[in-house]
Short mmCIF file of C-alpha atoms in Angstrom, two decimals:
data_model
loop_
_atom_site.label_atom_id
_atom_site.label_comp_id
_atom_site.label_asym_id
_atom_site.label_seq_id
_atom_site.Cartn_x
_atom_site.Cartn_y
_atom_site.Cartn_z
CA UNK T 13 -0.01 -0.10 0.02
CA UNK T 14 1.04 3.24 -0.43
CA UNK T 15 1.60 6.44 2.28
CA UNK T 16 -1.24 8.69 2.75
CA UNK T 17 0.46 11.46 0.95
CA UNK T 18 -0.04 9.77 -2.05
CA UNK T 19 -2.59 11.71 -4.44
CA UNK T 20 -6.13 9.96 -4.60
CA UNK T 21 -5.90 8.80 -8.05
CA UNK T 22 -2.85 6.99 -7.84
CA UNK T 23 -3.22 5.48 -4.70
CA UNK T 24 -6.06 4.25 -5.95
CA UNK T 25 -4.78 2.40 -8.88
CA UNK T 26 -1.83 1.53 -6.59
CA UNK T 27 -4.41 -0.41 -4.18
CA UNK T 28 -5.75 -2.26 -7.18
CA UNK T 29 -2.53 -3.14 -8.53
CA UNK T 30 -1.51 -4.69 -4.90
CA UNK T 31 -4.89 -6.35 -4.64
CA UNK T 32 -4.31 -8.13 -8.16
CA UNK T 33 -1.00 -9.22 -7.44
CA UNK T 34 -2.50 -10.92 -4.16
CA UNK T 35 -5.74 -12.60 -5.92
CA UNK T 36 -3.44 -13.79 -8.44
CA UNK T 37 -1.57 -16.43 -6.47
CA UNK T 38 -4.58 -17.45 -4.65
CA UNK T 39 -6.65 -18.05 -8.01
CA UNK T 40 -3.85 -19.81 -9.16
CA UNK T 41 -2.43 -21.96 -6.72
CA UNK T 42 -5.43 -22.55 -4.31
CA UNK T 43 -7.64 -24.31 -6.76
CA UNK T 44 -5.04 -27.08 -7.10
CA UNK T 45 -4.41 -27.87 -3.46
CA UNK T 46 -7.70 -29.74 -2.96
CA UNK T 47 -9.47 -33.03 -4.64
CA UNK T 48 -12.86 -31.74 -3.69
CA UNK T 49 -14.06 -29.13 -5.92
CA UNK T 50 -16.76 -27.70 -3.27
CA UNK T 51 -13.54 -27.00 -0.86
CA UNK T 52 -11.38 -25.73 -3.52
CA UNK T 53 -13.83 -23.32 -4.60
CA UNK T 54 -15.03 -22.42 -1.23
CA UNK T 55 -10.85 -21.65 0.07
CA UNK T 56 -10.48 -19.52 -3.25
CA UNK T 57 -13.45 -17.48 -2.57
CA UNK T 58 -12.78 -16.89 1.05
CA UNK T 59 -8.99 -15.84 -0.16
CA UNK T 60 -10.25 -13.57 -3.25
CA UNK T 61 -12.98 -11.86 -0.62
CA UNK T 62 -10.58 -11.12 1.85
CA UNK T 63 -8.05 -9.65 -0.75
CA UNK T 64 -10.96 -7.61 -2.16
CA UNK T 65 -11.53 -6.21 1.57
CA UNK T 66 -8.28 -4.67 1.45
CA UNK T 67 -9.46 -2.16 -0.89
CA UNK T 68 -11.32 -0.43 1.91
CA UNK T 69 -8.55 0.01 4.13
CA UNK T 70 -8.13 3.88 3.15
CA UNK T 71 -11.36 5.03 3.79
CA UNK T 72 -13.23 2.20 6.00
CA UNK T 73 -10.28 0.70 7.48
CA UNK T 74 -13.30 -1.46 10.02
CA UNK T 75 -14.46 -3.02 7.07
CA UNK T 76 -10.97 -4.61 6.35
CA UNK T 77 -10.94 -5.69 10.01
CA UNK T 78 -14.17 -6.95 9.98
CA UNK T 79 -14.09 -9.24 6.71
CA UNK T 80 -10.65 -10.36 6.42
CA UNK T 81 -10.76 -11.31 9.96
CA UNK T 82 -14.00 -13.19 9.35
CA UNK T 83 -12.23 -15.11 6.13
CA UNK T 84 -9.63 -15.97 8.02
CA UNK T 85 -11.45 -17.49 10.78
CA UNK T 86 -13.72 -19.48 8.27
CA UNK T 87 -11.06 -20.80 6.16
CA UNK T 88 -9.17 -21.99 9.34
CA UNK T 89 -12.06 -23.48 10.89
CA UNK T 90 -13.23 -25.28 7.78
CA UNK T 91 -9.75 -26.90 8.42
CA UNK T 92 -8.14 -25.87 5.00
CA UNK T 93 -4.43 -25.99 4.78
CA UNK T 94 -2.10 -22.85 5.06
CA UNK T 95 -1.52 -21.47 1.33
CA UNK T 96 -2.01 -18.33 -0.44
CA UNK T 97 -5.45 -17.50 0.87
CA UNK T 98 -3.84 -16.79 4.07
CA UNK T 99 -1.95 -13.88 2.49
CA UNK T 100 -4.55 -11.08 3.13
CA UNK T 101 -3.99 -11.60 6.71
CA UNK T 102 -0.73 -10.26 7.31
CA UNK T 103 -1.04 -7.49 4.58
CA UNK T 104 -4.26 -6.40 6.16
CA UNK T 105 -2.01 -6.13 9.36
CA UNK T 106 0.82 -3.79 7.54
CA UNK T 107 -2.06 -1.93 6.01
CA UNK T 108 -3.63 -0.93 8.75
CA UNK T 109 -0.47 -0.32 10.73
CA UNK T 110 0.51 2.25 7.61
CA UNK T 111 -2.67 3.68 6.81
CA UNK T 112 -5.08 3.53 9.64
CA UNK T 113 -5.81 5.35 12.95
CA UNK T 114 -3.31 3.81 15.74
CA UNK T 115 -6.48 2.72 17.53
CA UNK T 116 -8.09 1.29 14.82
CA UNK T 117 -4.92 -0.28 13.78
CA UNK T 118 -4.49 -2.08 17.22
CA UNK T 119 -8.25 -3.02 17.58
CA UNK T 120 -7.22 -4.72 13.75
CA UNK T 121 -4.57 -6.73 15.11
CA UNK T 122 -6.32 -7.85 18.10
CA UNK T 123 -9.16 -9.09 15.84
CA UNK T 124 -7.12 -10.96 13.40
CA UNK T 125 -5.12 -12.37 16.55
CA UNK T 126 -8.60 -13.91 17.64
CA UNK T 127 -9.52 -14.98 14.21
CA UNK T 128 -6.73 -17.05 13.46
CA UNK T 129 -6.37 -18.66 17.16
CA UNK T 130 -9.98 -19.29 17.08
CA UNK T 131 -10.29 -20.46 13.57
CA UNK T 132 -7.34 -22.78 14.22
CA UNK T 133 -8.54 -24.16 17.09
CA UNK T 134 -11.95 -25.24 15.72
CA UNK T 135 -10.38 -26.44 12.73
CA UNK T 136 -7.71 -28.59 13.87
CA UNK T 137 -7.29 -28.17 17.40
CA UNK T 138 -4.94 -25.61 18.82
CA UNK T 139 -0.93 -26.55 19.14
CA UNK T 140 0.74 -24.16 21.31
CA UNK T 141 2.94 -22.87 18.50
CA UNK T 142 -0.40 -21.28 16.79
CA UNK T 143 -1.55 -20.23 20.01
CA UNK T 144 1.65 -17.81 20.03
CA UNK T 145 2.32 -17.44 16.36
CA UNK T 146 -1.14 -16.02 15.38
CA UNK T 147 -1.08 -13.17 17.67
CA UNK T 148 2.74 -12.58 17.28
CA UNK T 149 2.61 -11.84 13.67
CA UNK T 150 -0.57 -10.05 13.61
CA UNK T 151 0.97 -7.71 15.90
CA UNK T 152 4.59 -7.69 14.56
CA UNK T 153 2.83 -6.86 11.21
CA UNK T 154 0.71 -4.16 12.41
CA UNK T 155 3.49 -2.65 14.54
CA UNK T 156 5.75 -2.76 11.39
CA UNK T 157 3.22 -0.87 9.12
CA UNK T 158 2.94 1.83 11.75
CA UNK T 159 6.65 2.38 12.19
CA UNK T 160 6.67 2.77 8.41
CA UNK T 161 3.91 5.32 8.59
CA UNK T 162 5.77 7.32 11.02
CA UNK T 163 9.05 7.54 9.27
CA UNK T 164 6.91 8.57 6.03
CA UNK T 165 5.38 11.27 8.36
CA UNK T 166 8.77 12.39 9.56
CA UNK T 167 10.03 12.49 6.11
CA UNK T 168 6.76 14.68 4.97
CA UNK T 169 7.11 16.89 7.83
CA UNK T 170 11.13 17.46 6.90
CA UNK T 171 10.29 17.99 3.42
CA UNK T 172 7.82 20.83 4.66
CA UNK T 173 10.40 22.43 6.76
CA UNK T 174 12.66 22.35 4.00
CA UNK T 175 10.34 24.11 1.55
CA UNK T 176 9.39 26.59 4.17
CA UNK T 177 12.82 27.60 4.77
CA UNK T 178 13.40 27.75 0.95
CA UNK T 179 10.47 30.03 0.48
CA UNK T 180 11.72 32.19 3.54
CA UNK T 181 15.03 32.23 1.96
CA UNK T 182 13.75 33.24 -1.17
CA UNK T 183 11.42 36.12 0.71
CA UNK T 184 14.40 37.66 2.23
CA UNK T 185 16.45 37.74 -1.01
CA UNK T 186 13.51 39.24 -2.75
CA UNK T 187 13.61 42.04 0.50
CA UNK T 188 17.28 42.31 0.08
CA UNK T 189 16.77 43.03 -3.91
CA UNK T 190 14.25 45.58 -3.11
CA UNK T 191 16.17 47.39 -0.86
CA UNK T 192 18.86 47.61 -2.78
CA UNK T 193 17.10 48.47 -5.87
CA UNK T 194 15.43 51.25 -3.87
CA UNK T 195 18.69 52.67 -2.38
CA UNK T 196 20.56 52.74 -5.31
CA UNK T 197 18.15 53.87 -8.04
CA UNK T 198 16.26 56.10 -5.99
CA UNK T 199 19.43 58.18 -5.39
CA UNK T 200 20.62 58.16 -8.90
CA UNK T 201 17.07 59.10 -10.13
CA UNK T 202 17.20 62.00 -7.49
CA UNK T 203 20.61 63.06 -8.70
CA UNK T 204 19.36 62.66 -12.15
CA UNK T 205 16.22 64.79 -11.89
CA UNK T 206 17.94 67.64 -10.07
CA UNK T 207 20.80 67.86 -12.33
CA UNK T 208 18.30 67.37 -15.68
CA UNK T 209 16.47 70.75 -14.25
CA UNK T 210 19.78 72.56 -13.70
CA UNK T 211 21.35 71.09 -17.26
CA UNK T 212 17.76 72.57 -18.78
CA UNK T 213 17.96 75.99 -16.92
CA UNK T 214 21.71 76.78 -17.95
CA UNK T 215 22.05 75.32 -21.17
CA UNK T 216 21.20 78.65 -23.12
CA UNK T 217 22.85 81.03 -20.71
CA UNK T 218 25.83 79.20 -19.03
CA UNK T 219 26.69 76.13 -21.21
CA UNK T 220 29.79 75.21 -19.21
CA UNK T 221 27.58 74.90 -16.00
CA UNK T 222 25.28 72.84 -17.85
CA UNK T 223 27.85 70.55 -19.25
CA UNK T 224 29.00 70.19 -15.54
CA UNK T 225 25.06 68.90 -14.81
CA UNK T 226 25.11 66.61 -17.82
CA UNK T 227 28.39 64.91 -16.77
CA UNK T 228 26.89 64.27 -13.15
CA UNK T 229 23.72 62.67 -14.96
CA UNK T 230 26.20 60.47 -16.83
CA UNK T 231 28.06 59.42 -13.70
CA UNK T 232 24.96 58.79 -11.79
CA UNK T 233 23.17 56.78 -14.31
CA UNK T 234 26.53 54.69 -14.94
CA UNK T 235 26.71 53.84 -11.26
CA UNK T 236 23.03 52.81 -11.33
CA UNK T 237 23.18 50.61 -14.31
CA UNK T 238 26.38 48.74 -12.68
CA UNK T 239 24.49 48.23 -9.37
CA UNK T 240 21.31 46.90 -11.35
CA UNK T 241 23.87 44.73 -13.27
CA UNK T 242 25.07 43.22 -10.38
CA UNK T 243 21.19 42.68 -8.85
CA UNK T 244 20.43 41.24 -12.24
CA UNK T 245 23.24 38.70 -12.14
CA UNK T 246 22.10 37.60 -8.77
CA UNK T 247 18.83 36.73 -9.74
CA UNK T 248 19.93 35.10 -12.62
CA UNK T 249 21.86 32.52 -10.33
CA UNK T 250 19.58 32.49 -7.04
CA UNK T 251 21.33 29.27 -5.75
CA UNK T 252 24.88 30.55 -5.57
CA UNK T 253 23.98 32.95 -2.62
CA UNK T 254 25.27 36.09 -4.42
CA UNK T 255 25.59 38.69 -1.70
CA UNK T 256 23.71 41.62 -2.60
CA UNK T 257 24.59 43.70 -0.07
CA UNK T 258 26.33 46.81 -1.46
CA UNK T 259 30.07 47.33 -1.07
CA UNK T 260 29.80 50.90 -0.15
CA UNK T 261 30.68 51.46 3.73
CA UNK T 262 31.35 54.43 6.02
CA UNK T 263 34.75 55.12 4.41
CA UNK T 264 32.79 56.23 1.06
CA UNK T 265 30.43 58.83 3.10
CA UNK T 266 32.39 61.18 2.09
CA UNK T 267 32.11 61.04 -1.50
CA UNK T 268 28.80 60.30 -1.13
CA UNK T 269 28.23 63.75 0.33
CA UNK T 270 30.13 65.32 -2.19
CA UNK T 271 27.70 64.14 -4.91
CA UNK T 272 25.02 65.65 -3.28
CA UNK T 273 26.50 69.07 -2.74
CA UNK T 274 27.37 68.82 -6.17
CA UNK T 275 23.65 68.54 -6.78
CA UNK T 276 23.16 71.91 -4.49
CA UNK T 277 22.48 70.31 -1.24
CA UNK T 278 23.98 72.00 1.85
CA UNK T 279 25.68 69.37 3.69
CA UNK T 280 27.72 69.77 6.90
CA UNK T 281 29.20 66.56 8.07
CA UNK T 282 30.77 65.55 11.18
CA UNK T 283 32.29 62.16 11.87
CA UNK T 284 34.01 60.95 15.27
CA UNK T 285 36.21 57.91 15.69
CA UNK T 286 37.40 55.76 13.16
CA UNK T 287 35.02 54.43 10.44
CA UNK T 288 36.98 51.63 9.26
CA UNK T 289 36.69 50.07 13.00
CA UNK T 290 33.18 49.32 12.37
CA UNK T 291 31.99 45.90 11.53
CA UNK T 292 31.51 45.68 7.70
CA UNK T 293 27.96 44.63 8.25
CA UNK T 294 27.05 47.94 10.14
CA UNK T 295 29.16 50.19 8.12
CA UNK T 296 27.37 48.99 5.17
CA UNK T 297 23.63 49.82 6.86
CA UNK T 298 25.32 53.25 8.21
CA UNK T 299 26.16 54.34 4.75
CA UNK T 300 22.74 53.15 3.08
CA UNK T 301 20.96 55.10 6.33
CA UNK T 302 23.12 58.45 5.05
CA UNK T 303 22.12 58.18 1.48
CA UNK T 304 18.31 57.40 2.21
CA UNK T 305 18.35 60.27 4.68
CA UNK T 306 19.88 62.73 2.31
CA UNK T 307 17.98 61.48 -0.87
CA UNK T 308 15.00 62.25 1.25
CA UNK T 309 15.66 65.38 2.11
CA UNK T 310 16.63 66.29 -1.47
CA UNK T 311 12.87 64.85 -2.81
CA UNK T 312 10.86 66.41 0.17
CA UNK T 313 13.06 69.31 1.60
CA UNK T 314 11.92 73.04 1.37
CA UNK T 315 14.05 75.63 -0.52
CA UNK T 316 17.26 76.16 0.70
CA UNK T 317 17.54 73.26 3.02
CA UNK T 318 20.32 72.49 5.45
CA UNK T 319 21.12 69.17 6.44
CA UNK T 320 23.32 68.06 9.55
CA UNK T 321 25.13 64.55 9.01
CA UNK T 322 27.01 63.02 12.18
CA UNK T 323 28.50 59.75 12.49
CA UNK T 324 30.00 58.32 15.86
CA UNK T 325 32.12 55.13 15.65
CA UNK T 326 32.84 54.29 19.45
CA UNK T 327 33.36 50.51 18.48
CA UNK T 328 33.05 47.57 16.18
CA UNK T 329 29.53 46.98 17.28
CA UNK T 330 28.58 50.76 18.58
CA UNK T 331 27.72 53.34 15.78
CA UNK T 332 25.56 56.09 15.79
CA UNK T 333 24.35 57.87 12.56
CA UNK T 334 22.16 61.05 12.42
CA UNK T 335 20.79 62.83 9.22
CA UNK T 336 18.54 65.93 10.63
CA UNK T 337 17.36 68.73 8.30
CA UNK T 338 15.96 71.94 9.12
CA UNK T 339 12.91 72.02 6.63
CA UNK T 340 14.49 74.57 4.23
CA UNK T 341 12.37 77.66 3.91
CA UNK T 342 8.91 76.20 2.70
CA UNK T 343 6.93 73.61 4.71
CA UNK T 344 7.91 70.32 4.54
CA UNK T 345 4.97 68.07 3.10
CA UNK T 346 3.50 66.28 5.57
CA UNK T 347 3.62 62.67 3.67
CA UNK T 348 5.04 62.22 0.27
CA UNK T 349 6.29 59.00 -1.22
CA UNK T 350 5.57 55.15 -0.63
CA UNK T 351 7.71 55.39 2.78
CA UNK T 352 9.69 51.93 1.30
CA UNK T 353 12.60 54.27 2.04
CA UNK T 354 12.11 54.20 5.65
CA UNK T 355 11.19 50.52 5.79
CA UNK T 356 14.32 49.41 3.92
CA UNK T 357 16.50 51.47 6.03
CA UNK T 358 14.71 49.93 9.30
CA UNK T 359 15.26 46.49 7.85
CA UNK T 360 18.82 47.05 7.13
CA UNK T 361 19.28 48.31 10.65
CA UNK T 362 17.37 45.69 12.36
CA UNK T 363 19.05 42.97 10.48
CA UNK T 364 22.26 44.07 11.59
CA UNK T 365 21.18 44.44 15.53
CA UNK T 366 20.91 48.29 15.61
CA UNK T 367 17.53 50.16 16.02
CA UNK T 368 16.14 53.26 13.88
CA UNK T 369 13.90 56.23 14.94
CA UNK T 370 12.85 58.42 12.11
CA UNK T 371 9.98 61.46 12.18
CA UNK T 372 9.65 65.22 12.24
CA UNK T 373 12.07 67.50 14.33
CA UNK T 374 12.00 71.24 14.81
CA UNK T 375 10.33 71.99 11.32
CA UNK T 376 12.38 69.36 9.58
CA UNK T 377 13.02 65.60 9.63
CA UNK T 378 15.33 63.54 11.66
CA UNK T 379 16.87 60.00 10.96
CA UNK T 380 19.14 58.57 13.92
CA UNK T 381 20.28 54.85 13.58
CA UNK T 382 21.84 53.53 16.72
CA UNK T 383 24.12 50.38 17.15
CA UNK T 384 24.61 49.89 20.68
CA UNK T 385 25.24 45.92 21.96
CA UNK T 386 25.47 47.09 25.77
#
């Protein structure tokens, strides 16, 4: 018999095949064991009926128990000799242990034992070996089937756990890809948007400055294309464990701020401690906090907004990063964008053991990320 996890149509055909293999030797061998045709037919019919009852073991195991026990009892009580007609007994015990609830399987083993012992006692007396062997094989086969069922259940549970972990891994990878795309593409698009506006305004009056803006657009688009190529390469080989984390770290913050300054953003920066001393994962997350914080200022800040960036590295695992803007001359919009940038920042910081606080502050906006293992 197949395991419970087998799909219904396949299991049904599997059961028919097993029963056919049992009936074949019963129908072929049993009739030639008797000189009397009546007894031969009776023994054959009992064996075939017992085998056919195995088809009910999945949905109606009690029917299998009753019919197989009854045919075994009738066969042995009639004094028929051992032969293939007795095969439904041990096979029913295994099938009950494998497919039926434990209570039904144990009751079935008891019923089969009683049928064998009682039938043998009525048919030809009760030798001591039969009194022991009958219950022994019934319980042994039932136990074997039950152990096989437990093994199959453990395998199914292990497969389910593996599948769940794989789905979780894929989900985490997708989140990492989404964060990387947002961080890199959003920053580049902000730069391109600002510089294209500058170029459009200066192309006629100050072509040299317009050329500088266009060069900034070229550089920003080249950088984002490189990052997107790396991400797409990781997607093409998901099983290779490609690291999607950005390479930029705190040591790259100065060049990042220079690019924002080139876009016209007024940024003051203060760095205390030794940035290379921070752990790579924390350093990378800190860089992204600065990048996303400044990108948000460009997107949502008012005119002539001023930004203060402060980074404190007190140890490999103790880092504080803050990005604070004053809101500029015009009021800051109450709610713009999708909020995915803040979500991505919070996920990055949390994944590396830190906390992130973001919200309005003195007419502007403040983002503070902290890693403090103590």
